Tab-separated table of C-alpha atoms in Angstrom:
chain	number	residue	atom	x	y	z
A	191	UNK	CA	-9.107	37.031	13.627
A	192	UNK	CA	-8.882	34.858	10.446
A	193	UNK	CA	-10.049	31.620	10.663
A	194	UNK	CA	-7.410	28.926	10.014
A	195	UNK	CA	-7.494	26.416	7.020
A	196	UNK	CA	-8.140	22.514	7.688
A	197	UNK	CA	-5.924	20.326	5.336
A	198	UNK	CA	-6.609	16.651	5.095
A	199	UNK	CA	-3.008	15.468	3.798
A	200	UNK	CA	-2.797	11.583	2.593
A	201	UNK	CA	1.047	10.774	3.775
A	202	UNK	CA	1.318	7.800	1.466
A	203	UNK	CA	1.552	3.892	2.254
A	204	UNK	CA	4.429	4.202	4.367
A	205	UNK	CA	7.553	4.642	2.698
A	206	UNK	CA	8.516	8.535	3.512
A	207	UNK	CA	9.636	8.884	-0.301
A	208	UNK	CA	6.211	8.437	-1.394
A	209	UNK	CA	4.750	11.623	0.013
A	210	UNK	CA	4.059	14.396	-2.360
A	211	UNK	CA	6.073	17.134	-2.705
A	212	UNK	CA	2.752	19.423	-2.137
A	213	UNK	CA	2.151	17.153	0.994
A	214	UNK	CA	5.298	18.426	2.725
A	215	UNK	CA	4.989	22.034	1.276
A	216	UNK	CA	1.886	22.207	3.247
A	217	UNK	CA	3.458	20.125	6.343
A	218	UNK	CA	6.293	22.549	6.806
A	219	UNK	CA	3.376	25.493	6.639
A	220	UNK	CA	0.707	24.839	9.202
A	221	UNK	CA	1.418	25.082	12.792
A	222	UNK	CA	-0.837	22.101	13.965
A	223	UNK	CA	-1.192	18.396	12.916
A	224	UNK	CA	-3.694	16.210	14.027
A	225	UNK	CA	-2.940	12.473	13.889
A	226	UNK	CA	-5.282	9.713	15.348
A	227	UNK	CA	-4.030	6.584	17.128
A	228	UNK	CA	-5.329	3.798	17.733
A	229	UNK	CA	-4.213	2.792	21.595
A	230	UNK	CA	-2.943	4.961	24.447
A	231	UNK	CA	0.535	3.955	24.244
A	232	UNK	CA	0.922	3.425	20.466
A	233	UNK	CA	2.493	5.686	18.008
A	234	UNK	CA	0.312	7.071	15.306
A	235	UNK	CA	2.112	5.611	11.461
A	236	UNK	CA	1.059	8.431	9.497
A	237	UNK	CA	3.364	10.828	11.980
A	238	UNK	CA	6.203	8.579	12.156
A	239	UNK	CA	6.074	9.462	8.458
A	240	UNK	CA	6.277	13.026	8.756
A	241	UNK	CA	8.849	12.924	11.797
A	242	UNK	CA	11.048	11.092	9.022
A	243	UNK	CA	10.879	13.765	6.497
A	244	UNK	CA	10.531	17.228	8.742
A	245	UNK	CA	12.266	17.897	12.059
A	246	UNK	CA	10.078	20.528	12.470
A	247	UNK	CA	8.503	21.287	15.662
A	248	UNK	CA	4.126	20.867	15.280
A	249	UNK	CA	1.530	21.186	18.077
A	250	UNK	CA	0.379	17.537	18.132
A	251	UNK	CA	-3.149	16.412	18.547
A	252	UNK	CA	-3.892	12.758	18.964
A	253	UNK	CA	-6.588	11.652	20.261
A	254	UNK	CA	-7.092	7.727	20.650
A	255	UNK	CA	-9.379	6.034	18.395
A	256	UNK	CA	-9.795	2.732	19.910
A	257	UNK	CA	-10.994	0.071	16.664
A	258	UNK	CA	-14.501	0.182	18.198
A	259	UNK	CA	-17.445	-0.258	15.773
A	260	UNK	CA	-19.889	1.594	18.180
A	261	UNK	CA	-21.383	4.008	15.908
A	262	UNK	CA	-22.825	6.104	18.322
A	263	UNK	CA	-19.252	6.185	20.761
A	264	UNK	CA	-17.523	6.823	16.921
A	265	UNK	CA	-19.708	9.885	16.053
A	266	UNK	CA	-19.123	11.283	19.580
A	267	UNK	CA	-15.192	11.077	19.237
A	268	UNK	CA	-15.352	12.324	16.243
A	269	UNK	CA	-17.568	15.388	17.508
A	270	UNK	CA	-14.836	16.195	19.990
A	271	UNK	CA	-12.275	15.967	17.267
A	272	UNK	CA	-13.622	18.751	15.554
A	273	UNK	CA	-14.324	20.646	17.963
A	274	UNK	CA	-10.530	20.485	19.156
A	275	UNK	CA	-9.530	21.075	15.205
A	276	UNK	CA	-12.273	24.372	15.447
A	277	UNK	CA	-10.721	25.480	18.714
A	278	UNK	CA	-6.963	25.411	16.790
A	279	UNK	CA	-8.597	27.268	13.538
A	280	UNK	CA	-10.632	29.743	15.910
A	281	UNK	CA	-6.828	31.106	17.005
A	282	UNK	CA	-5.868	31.482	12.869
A	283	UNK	CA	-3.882	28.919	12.772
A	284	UNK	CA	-3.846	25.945	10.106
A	285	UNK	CA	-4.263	22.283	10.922
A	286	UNK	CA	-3.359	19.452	9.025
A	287	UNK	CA	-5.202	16.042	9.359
A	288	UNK	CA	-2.717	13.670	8.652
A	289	UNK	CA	-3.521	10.079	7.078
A	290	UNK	CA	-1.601	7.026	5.983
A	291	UNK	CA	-2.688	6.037	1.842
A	292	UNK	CA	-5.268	8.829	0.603
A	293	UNK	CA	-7.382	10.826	3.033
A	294	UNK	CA	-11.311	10.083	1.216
A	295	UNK	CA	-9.928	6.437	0.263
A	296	UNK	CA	-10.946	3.846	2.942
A	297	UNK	CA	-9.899	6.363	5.583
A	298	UNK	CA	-11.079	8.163	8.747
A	299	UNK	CA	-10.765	11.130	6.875
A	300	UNK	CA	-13.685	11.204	5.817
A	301	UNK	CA	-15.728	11.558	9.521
A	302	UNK	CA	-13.477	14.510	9.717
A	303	UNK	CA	-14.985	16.128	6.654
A	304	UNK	CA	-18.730	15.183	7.202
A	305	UNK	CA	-18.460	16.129	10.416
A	306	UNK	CA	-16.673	19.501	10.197
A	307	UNK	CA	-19.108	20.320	7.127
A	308	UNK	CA	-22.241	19.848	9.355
A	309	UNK	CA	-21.170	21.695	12.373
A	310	UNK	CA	-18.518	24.494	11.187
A	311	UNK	CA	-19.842	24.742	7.615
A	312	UNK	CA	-17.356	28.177	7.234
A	313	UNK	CA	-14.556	26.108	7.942
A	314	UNK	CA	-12.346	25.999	4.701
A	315	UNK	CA	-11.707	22.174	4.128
A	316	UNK	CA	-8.524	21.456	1.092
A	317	UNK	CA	-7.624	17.608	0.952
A	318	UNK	CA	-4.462	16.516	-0.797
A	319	UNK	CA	-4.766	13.455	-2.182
A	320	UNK	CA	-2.122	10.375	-1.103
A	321	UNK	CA	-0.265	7.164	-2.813
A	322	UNK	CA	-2.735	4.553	-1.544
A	323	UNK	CA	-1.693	1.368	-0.403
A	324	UNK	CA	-3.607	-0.417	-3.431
A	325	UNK	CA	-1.033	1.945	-5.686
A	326	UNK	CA	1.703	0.751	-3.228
A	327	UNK	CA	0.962	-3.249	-3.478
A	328	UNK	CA	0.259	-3.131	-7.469
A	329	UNK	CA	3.582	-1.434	-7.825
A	330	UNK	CA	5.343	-3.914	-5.519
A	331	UNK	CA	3.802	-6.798	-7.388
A	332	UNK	CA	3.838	-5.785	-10.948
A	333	UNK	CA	0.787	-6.137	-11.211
A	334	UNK	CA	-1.930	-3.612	-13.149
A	335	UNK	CA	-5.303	-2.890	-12.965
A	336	UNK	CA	-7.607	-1.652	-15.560
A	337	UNK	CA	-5.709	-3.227	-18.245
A	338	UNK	CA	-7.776	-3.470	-21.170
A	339	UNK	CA	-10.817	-2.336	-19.904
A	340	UNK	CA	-10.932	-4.215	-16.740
A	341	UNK	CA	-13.877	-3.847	-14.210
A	342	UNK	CA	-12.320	-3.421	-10.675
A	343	UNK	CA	-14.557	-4.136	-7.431
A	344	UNK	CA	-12.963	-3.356	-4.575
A	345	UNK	CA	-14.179	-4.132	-1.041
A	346	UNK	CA	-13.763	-4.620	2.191
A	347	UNK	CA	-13.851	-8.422	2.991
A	348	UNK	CA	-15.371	-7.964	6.806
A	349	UNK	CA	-18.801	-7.126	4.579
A	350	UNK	CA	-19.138	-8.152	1.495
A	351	UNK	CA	-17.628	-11.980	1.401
A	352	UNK	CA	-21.222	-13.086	0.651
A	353	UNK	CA	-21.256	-11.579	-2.769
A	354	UNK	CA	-17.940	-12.581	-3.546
A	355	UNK	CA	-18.883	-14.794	-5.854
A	356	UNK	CA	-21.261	-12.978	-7.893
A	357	UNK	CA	-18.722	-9.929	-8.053
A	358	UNK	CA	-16.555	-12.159	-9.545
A	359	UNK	CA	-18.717	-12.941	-12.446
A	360	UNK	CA	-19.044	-9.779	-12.860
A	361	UNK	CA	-15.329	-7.990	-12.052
A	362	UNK	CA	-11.916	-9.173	-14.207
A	363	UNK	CA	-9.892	-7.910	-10.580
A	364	UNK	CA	-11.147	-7.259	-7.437
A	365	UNK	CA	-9.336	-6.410	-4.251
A	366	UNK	CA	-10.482	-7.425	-1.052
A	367	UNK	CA	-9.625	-4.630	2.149
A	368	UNK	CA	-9.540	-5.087	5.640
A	369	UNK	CA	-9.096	-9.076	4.943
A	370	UNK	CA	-7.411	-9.154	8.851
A	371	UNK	CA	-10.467	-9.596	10.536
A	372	UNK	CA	-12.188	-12.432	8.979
A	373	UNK	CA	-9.390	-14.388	7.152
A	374	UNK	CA	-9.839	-17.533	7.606
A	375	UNK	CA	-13.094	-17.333	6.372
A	376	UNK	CA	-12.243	-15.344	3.572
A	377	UNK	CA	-9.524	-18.732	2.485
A	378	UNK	CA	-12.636	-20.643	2.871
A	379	UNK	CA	-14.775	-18.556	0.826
A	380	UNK	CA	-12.240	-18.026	-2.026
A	381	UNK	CA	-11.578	-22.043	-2.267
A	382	UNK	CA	-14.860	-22.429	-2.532
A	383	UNK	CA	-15.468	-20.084	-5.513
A	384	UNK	CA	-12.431	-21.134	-6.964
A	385	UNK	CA	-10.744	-17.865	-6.908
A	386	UNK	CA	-7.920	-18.960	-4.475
A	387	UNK	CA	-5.160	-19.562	-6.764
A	388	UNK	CA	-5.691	-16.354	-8.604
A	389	UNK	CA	-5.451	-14.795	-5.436
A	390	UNK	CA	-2.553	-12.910	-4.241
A	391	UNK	CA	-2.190	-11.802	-0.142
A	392	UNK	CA	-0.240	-8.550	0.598
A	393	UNK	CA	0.751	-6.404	3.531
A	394	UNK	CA	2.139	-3.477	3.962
A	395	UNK	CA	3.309	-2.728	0.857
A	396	UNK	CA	5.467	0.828	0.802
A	397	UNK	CA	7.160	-0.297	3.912
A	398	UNK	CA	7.657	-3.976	4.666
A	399	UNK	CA	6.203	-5.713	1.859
A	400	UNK	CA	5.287	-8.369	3.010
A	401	UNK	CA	3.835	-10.870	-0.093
A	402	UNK	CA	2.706	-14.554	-0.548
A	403	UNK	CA	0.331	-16.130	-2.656
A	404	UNK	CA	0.502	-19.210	-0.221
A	405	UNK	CA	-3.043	-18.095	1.650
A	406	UNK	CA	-3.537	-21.086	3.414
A	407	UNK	CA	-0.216	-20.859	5.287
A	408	UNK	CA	-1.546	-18.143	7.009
A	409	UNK	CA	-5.032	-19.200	7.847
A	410	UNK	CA	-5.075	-19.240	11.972
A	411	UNK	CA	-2.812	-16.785	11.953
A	412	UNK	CA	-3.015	-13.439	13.059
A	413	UNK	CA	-2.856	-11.307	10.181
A	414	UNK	CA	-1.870	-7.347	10.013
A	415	UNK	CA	-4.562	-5.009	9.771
A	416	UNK	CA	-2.371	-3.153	6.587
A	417	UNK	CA	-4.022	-6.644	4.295
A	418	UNK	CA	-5.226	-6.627	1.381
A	419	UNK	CA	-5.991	-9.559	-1.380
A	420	UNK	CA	-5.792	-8.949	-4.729
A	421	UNK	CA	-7.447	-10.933	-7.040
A	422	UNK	CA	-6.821	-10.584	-10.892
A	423	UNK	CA	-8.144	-12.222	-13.904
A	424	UNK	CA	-10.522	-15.309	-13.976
B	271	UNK	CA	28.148	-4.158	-19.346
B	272	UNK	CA	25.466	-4.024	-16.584
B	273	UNK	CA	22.232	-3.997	-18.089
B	274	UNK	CA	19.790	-0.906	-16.974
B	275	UNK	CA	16.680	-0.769	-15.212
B	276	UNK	CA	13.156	0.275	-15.945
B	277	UNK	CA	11.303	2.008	-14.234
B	278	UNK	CA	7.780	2.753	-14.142
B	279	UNK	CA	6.953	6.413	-12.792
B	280	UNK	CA	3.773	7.373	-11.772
B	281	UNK	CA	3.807	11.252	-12.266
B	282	UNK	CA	0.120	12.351	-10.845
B	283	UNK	CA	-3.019	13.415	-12.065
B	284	UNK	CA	-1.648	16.818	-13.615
B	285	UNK	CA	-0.420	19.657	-10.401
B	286	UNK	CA	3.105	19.317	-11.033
B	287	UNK	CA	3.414	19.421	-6.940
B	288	UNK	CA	1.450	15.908	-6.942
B	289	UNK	CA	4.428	14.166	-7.877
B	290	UNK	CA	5.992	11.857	-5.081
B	291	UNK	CA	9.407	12.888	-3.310
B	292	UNK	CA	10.704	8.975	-5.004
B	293	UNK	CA	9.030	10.091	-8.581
B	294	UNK	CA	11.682	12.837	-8.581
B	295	UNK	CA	14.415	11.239	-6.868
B	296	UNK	CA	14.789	8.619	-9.647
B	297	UNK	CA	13.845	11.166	-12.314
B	298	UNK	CA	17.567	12.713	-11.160
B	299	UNK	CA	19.099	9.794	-12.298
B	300	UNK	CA	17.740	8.306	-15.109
B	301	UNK	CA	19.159	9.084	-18.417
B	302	UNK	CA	16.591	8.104	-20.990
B	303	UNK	CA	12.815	8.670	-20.504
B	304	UNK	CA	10.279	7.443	-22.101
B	305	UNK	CA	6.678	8.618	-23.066
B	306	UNK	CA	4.362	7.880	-25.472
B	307	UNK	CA	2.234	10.883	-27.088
B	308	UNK	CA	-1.467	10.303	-28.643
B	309	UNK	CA	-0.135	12.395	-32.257
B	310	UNK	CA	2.665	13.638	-34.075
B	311	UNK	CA	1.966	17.109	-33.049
B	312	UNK	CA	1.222	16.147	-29.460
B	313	UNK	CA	2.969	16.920	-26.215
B	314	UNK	CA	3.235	14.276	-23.918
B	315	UNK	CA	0.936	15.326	-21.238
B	316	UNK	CA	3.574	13.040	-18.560
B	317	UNK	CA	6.522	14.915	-19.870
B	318	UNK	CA	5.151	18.240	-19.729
B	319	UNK	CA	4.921	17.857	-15.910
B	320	UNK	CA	8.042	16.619	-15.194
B	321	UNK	CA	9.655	19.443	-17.524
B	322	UNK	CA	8.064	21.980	-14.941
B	323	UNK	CA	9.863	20.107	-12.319
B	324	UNK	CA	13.630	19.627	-13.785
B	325	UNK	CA	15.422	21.476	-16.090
B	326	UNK	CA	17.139	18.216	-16.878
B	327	UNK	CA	18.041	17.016	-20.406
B	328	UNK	CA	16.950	13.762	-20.788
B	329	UNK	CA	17.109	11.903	-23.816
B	330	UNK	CA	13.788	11.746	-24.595
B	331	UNK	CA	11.625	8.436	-26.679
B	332	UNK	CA	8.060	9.928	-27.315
B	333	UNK	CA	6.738	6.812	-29.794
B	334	UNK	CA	3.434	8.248	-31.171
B	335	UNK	CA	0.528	5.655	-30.035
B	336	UNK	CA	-2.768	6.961	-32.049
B	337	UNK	CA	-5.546	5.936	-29.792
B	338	UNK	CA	-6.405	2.659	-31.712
B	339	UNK	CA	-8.475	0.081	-30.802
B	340	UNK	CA	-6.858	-2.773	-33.325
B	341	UNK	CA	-5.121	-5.209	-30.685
B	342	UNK	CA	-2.773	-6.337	-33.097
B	343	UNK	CA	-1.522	-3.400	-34.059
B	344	UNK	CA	-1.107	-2.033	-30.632
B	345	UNK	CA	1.036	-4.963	-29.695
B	346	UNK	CA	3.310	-4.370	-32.620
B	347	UNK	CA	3.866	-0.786	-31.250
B	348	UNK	CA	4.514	-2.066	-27.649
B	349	UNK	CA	7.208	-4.779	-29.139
B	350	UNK	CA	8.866	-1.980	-30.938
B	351	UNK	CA	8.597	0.057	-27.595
B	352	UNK	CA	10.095	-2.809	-25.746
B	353	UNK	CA	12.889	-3.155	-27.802
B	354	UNK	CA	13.619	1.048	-28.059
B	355	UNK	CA	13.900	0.606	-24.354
B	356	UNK	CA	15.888	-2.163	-24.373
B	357	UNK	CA	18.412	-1.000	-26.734
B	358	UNK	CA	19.095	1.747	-23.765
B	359	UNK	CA	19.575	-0.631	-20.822
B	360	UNK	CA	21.538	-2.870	-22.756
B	361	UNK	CA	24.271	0.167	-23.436
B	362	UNK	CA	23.753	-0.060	-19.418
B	363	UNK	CA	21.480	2.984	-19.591
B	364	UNK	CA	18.165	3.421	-16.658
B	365	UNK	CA	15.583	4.405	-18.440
B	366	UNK	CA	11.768	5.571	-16.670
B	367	UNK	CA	8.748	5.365	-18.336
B	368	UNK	CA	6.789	8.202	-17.290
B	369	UNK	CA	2.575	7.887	-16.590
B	370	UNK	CA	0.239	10.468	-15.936
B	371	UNK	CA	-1.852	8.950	-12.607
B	372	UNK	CA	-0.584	5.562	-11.313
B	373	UNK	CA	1.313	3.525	-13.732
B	374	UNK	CA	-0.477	0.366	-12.679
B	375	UNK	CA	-3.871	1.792	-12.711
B	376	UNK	CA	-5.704	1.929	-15.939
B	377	UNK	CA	-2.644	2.600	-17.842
B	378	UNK	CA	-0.730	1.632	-20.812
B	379	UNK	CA	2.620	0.795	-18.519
B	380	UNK	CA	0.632	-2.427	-18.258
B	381	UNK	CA	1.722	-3.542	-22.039
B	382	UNK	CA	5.254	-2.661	-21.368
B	383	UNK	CA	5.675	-4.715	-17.570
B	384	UNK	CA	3.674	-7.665	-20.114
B	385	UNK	CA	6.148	-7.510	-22.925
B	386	UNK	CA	9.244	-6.547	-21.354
B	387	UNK	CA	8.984	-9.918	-19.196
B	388	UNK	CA	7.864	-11.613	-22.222
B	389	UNK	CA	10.790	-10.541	-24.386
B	390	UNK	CA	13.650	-9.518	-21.834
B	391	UNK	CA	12.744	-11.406	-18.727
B	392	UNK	CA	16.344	-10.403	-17.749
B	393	UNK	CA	15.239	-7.005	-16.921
B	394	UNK	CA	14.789	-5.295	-13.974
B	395	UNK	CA	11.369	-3.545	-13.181
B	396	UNK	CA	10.244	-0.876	-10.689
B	397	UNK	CA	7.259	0.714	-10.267
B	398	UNK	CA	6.869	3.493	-8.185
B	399	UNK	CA	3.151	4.902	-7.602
B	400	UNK	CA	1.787	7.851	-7.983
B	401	UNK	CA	-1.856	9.510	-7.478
B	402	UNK	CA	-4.315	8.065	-9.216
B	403	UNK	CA	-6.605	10.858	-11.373
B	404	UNK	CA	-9.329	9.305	-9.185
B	405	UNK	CA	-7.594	10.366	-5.763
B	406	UNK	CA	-7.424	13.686	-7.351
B	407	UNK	CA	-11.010	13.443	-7.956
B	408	UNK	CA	-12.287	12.496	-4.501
B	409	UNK	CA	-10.032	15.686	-2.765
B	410	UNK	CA	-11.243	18.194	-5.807
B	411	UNK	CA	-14.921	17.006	-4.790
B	412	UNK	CA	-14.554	16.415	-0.851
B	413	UNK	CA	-16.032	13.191	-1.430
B	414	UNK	CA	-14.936	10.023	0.251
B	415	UNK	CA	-15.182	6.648	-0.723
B	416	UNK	CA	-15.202	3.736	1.275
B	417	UNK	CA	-16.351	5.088	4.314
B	418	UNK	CA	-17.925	2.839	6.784
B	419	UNK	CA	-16.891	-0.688	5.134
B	420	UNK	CA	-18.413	0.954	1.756
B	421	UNK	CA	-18.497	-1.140	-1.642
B	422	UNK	CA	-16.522	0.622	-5.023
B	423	UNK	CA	-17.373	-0.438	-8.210
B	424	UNK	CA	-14.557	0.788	-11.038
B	425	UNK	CA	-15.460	0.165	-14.606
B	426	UNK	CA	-14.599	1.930	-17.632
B	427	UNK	CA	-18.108	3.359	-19.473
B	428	UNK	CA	-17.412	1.928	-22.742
B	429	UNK	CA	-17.727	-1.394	-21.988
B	430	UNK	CA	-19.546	-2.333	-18.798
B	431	UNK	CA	-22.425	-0.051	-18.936
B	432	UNK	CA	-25.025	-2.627	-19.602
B	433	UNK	CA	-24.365	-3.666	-16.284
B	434	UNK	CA	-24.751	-0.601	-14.698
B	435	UNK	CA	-28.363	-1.342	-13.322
B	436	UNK	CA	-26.914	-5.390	-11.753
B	437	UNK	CA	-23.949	-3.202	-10.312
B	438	UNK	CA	-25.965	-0.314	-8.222
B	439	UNK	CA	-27.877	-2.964	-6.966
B	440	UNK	CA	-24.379	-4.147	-5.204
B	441	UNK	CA	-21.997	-1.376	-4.756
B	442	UNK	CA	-22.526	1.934	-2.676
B	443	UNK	CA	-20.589	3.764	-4.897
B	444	UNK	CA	-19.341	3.485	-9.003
B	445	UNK	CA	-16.438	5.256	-10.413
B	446	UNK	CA	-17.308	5.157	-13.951
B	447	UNK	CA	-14.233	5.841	-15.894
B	448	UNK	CA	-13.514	6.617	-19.821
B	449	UNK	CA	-16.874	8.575	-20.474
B	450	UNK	CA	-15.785	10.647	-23.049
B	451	UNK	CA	-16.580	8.148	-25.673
B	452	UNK	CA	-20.112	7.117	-25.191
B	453	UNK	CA	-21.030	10.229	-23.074
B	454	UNK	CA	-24.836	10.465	-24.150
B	455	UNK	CA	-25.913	6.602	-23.866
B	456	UNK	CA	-24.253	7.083	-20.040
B	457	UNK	CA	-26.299	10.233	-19.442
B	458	UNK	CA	-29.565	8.113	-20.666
B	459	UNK	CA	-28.597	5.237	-19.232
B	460	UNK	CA	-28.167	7.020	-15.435
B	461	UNK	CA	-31.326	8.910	-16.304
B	462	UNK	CA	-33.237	5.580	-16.745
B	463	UNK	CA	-31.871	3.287	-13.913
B	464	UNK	CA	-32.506	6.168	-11.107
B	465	UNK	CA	-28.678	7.543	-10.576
B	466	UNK	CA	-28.133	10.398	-12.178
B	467	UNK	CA	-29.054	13.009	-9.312
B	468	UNK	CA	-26.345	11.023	-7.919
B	469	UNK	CA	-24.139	11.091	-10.802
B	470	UNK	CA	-20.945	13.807	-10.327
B	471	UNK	CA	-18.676	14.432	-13.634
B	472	UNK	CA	-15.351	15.412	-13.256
B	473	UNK	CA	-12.903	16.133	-15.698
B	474	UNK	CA	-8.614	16.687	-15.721
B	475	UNK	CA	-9.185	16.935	-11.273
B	476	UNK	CA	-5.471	17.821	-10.392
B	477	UNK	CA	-5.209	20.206	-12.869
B	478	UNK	CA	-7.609	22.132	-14.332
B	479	UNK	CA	-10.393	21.296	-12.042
B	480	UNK	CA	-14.462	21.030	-13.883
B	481	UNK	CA	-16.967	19.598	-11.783
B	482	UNK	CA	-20.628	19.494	-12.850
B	483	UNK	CA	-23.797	18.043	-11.502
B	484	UNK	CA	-25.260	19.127	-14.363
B	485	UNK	CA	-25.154	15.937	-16.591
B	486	UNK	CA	-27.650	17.288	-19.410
B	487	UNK	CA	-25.855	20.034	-20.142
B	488	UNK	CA	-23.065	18.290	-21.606
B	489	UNK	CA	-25.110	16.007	-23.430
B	490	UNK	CA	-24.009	16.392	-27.060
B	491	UNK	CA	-20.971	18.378	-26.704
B	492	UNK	CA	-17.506	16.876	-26.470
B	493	UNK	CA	-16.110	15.280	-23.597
B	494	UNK	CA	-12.390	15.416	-22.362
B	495	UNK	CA	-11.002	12.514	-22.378
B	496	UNK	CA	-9.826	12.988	-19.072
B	497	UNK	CA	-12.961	12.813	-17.059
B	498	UNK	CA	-14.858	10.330	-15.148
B	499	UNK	CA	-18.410	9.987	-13.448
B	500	UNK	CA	-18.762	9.017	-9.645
B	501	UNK	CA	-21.476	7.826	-7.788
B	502	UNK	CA	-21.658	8.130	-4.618
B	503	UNK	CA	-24.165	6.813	-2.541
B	504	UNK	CA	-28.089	5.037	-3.143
């Protein structure tokens, strides 16, 4: 039998309009989607996408991906992922990976791939790229990037904060990801560089939009994990 | 009369099906669109996609922007553009102004948002996203960025290469856009700091799809201007 095609399909930030049209061509194709989540009981976002655009009936595979940082528990989930993705493709069928934003853009995606390419390299892997939630909160805030030129250093605040101030010196934007985890420090951090008022929080943009350039409002807070910061011009 | 609104359309990086479900939605029902073309004898590269999309008849503004450097003169072009578009919503007209990629990323839709609140702050704005030529890039290649808390670096070539050494040092991956211009000098300088085995150049991803590895090759020969280098990786 034919082996079945993987697709790694980026859904968009979360606003079922801002899907591509080849995204949902593909969607209403394949017979299997695949759809991590990140607790027992809780509903995978990137589905509850599709489910508002197609009624259509999918095999669903979710398997729970706890937020554990365990590299060596990670690598072992993700083995078993692929091997349940192989075990769909061995019966000819296609399976879509489905992601919120773009699949190789600060996404699990990308475990899928490596993994998939090291232990069923025949495995025909096509990605379609998504709206990512940068694209999302520029749009919602008018704001662009790359005007003129601009550098743009993006990273994720859990890691880098220590060079945040020497990225700025070099950088005319940057955007700070996954800001949820360490926030308070990151207010501290961007005070102390002088960067604060230049800085601009949002959350969830393509969906709930949530925006404020008030950061230290929020600071003991618990912040949503969809956070970014955007930081433009010096 | 009710003024119109502007909108800002991300198109994609070039597959016609890489437009967003919203993109086309609001395409419907606009009446004037707007996109500028690089020469008199040009087609707008934005255009041509949505024309393979609708058979609509817009009524079509395609001022020619020359790709000049001269700031003044570009900002008298974007004043006139301004007020072109304004003359439309003012008869009550919506009128979108269509970008290949993501209007707020490394585009010119960045003058107009600037001017149009400059000169009309009346007006209403709305971006909508689309996928970035970079996005395009990464699912062409199978390459993902960001993975495991990763650093980006995005700069264009022309202008921040002489720090190209300072920023390897700190990011785990560069996107090096605009090479077309100084091609060689970025060939050299990748040979000399270490990173050109690393070094991946892709050109119009999303459309018609050239990858090389093969940096040398192209050394002396001209370069889209659609391409871009990525680094992945130390």
């Amino acid at each position: 039998m034919r082996l079945g095609k993987l697709y790694g399909i980026g859904v968009g930030p979360g606003d079922p309009e801002l899907i591509t049209m080849k995204a949902i061509k593909i969607l209403k194709e394949v017979d299997v989607v695949l759809t991590p989540k990140s607790g027992e009981n809780k509903d995978s976002m990137a589905f509850s996408i599709v489910k508002k655009i197609l009624s259509k009936d999918f095999k669903i595979i979710d398997p729970v991906f706890p937020m554990i940082k365990d590299e060596e528990i990670l690598e072992k989930h993700w083995n078993n992922t692929v091997d349940l993705i192989f075990s769909e493709l061995k019966e000819g069928k296609n399976v879509a990976f489905i992601t919120i934003g773009d699949p190789l853009f600060y996404s699990t995606y990308s475990y899928v791939v490596r993994k998939m390419k090291e232990r069923y390299p025949e495995v025909e892997i096509e990605t379609v790229p998504g709206i990512t939630s940068l694209s999302a909160c520029l749009a919602e805030l008018n704001i662009p990037l790359g005007e003129k030129d601009e550098r743009i250093g993006i990273f994720p605040a859990s890691y880098g904060l220590e060079k945040l101030e020497e990225l700025a010196n070099i950088f005319d934007s940057l955007v700070l990801m996954k800001v949820s985890k360490n926030f308070d420090e990151i207010v501290r951090t961007l005070e102390k560089t002088g960067l604060k008022n230049k800085s601009i929080f949002v959350s969830r943009c393509g969906s709930e939009d949530f925006v404020s350039s008030d950061l230290d409002s929020m600071v003991g807070k618990e912040i949503d994990y969809f956070s970014m910061i955007i930081i433009k011009g010096k």
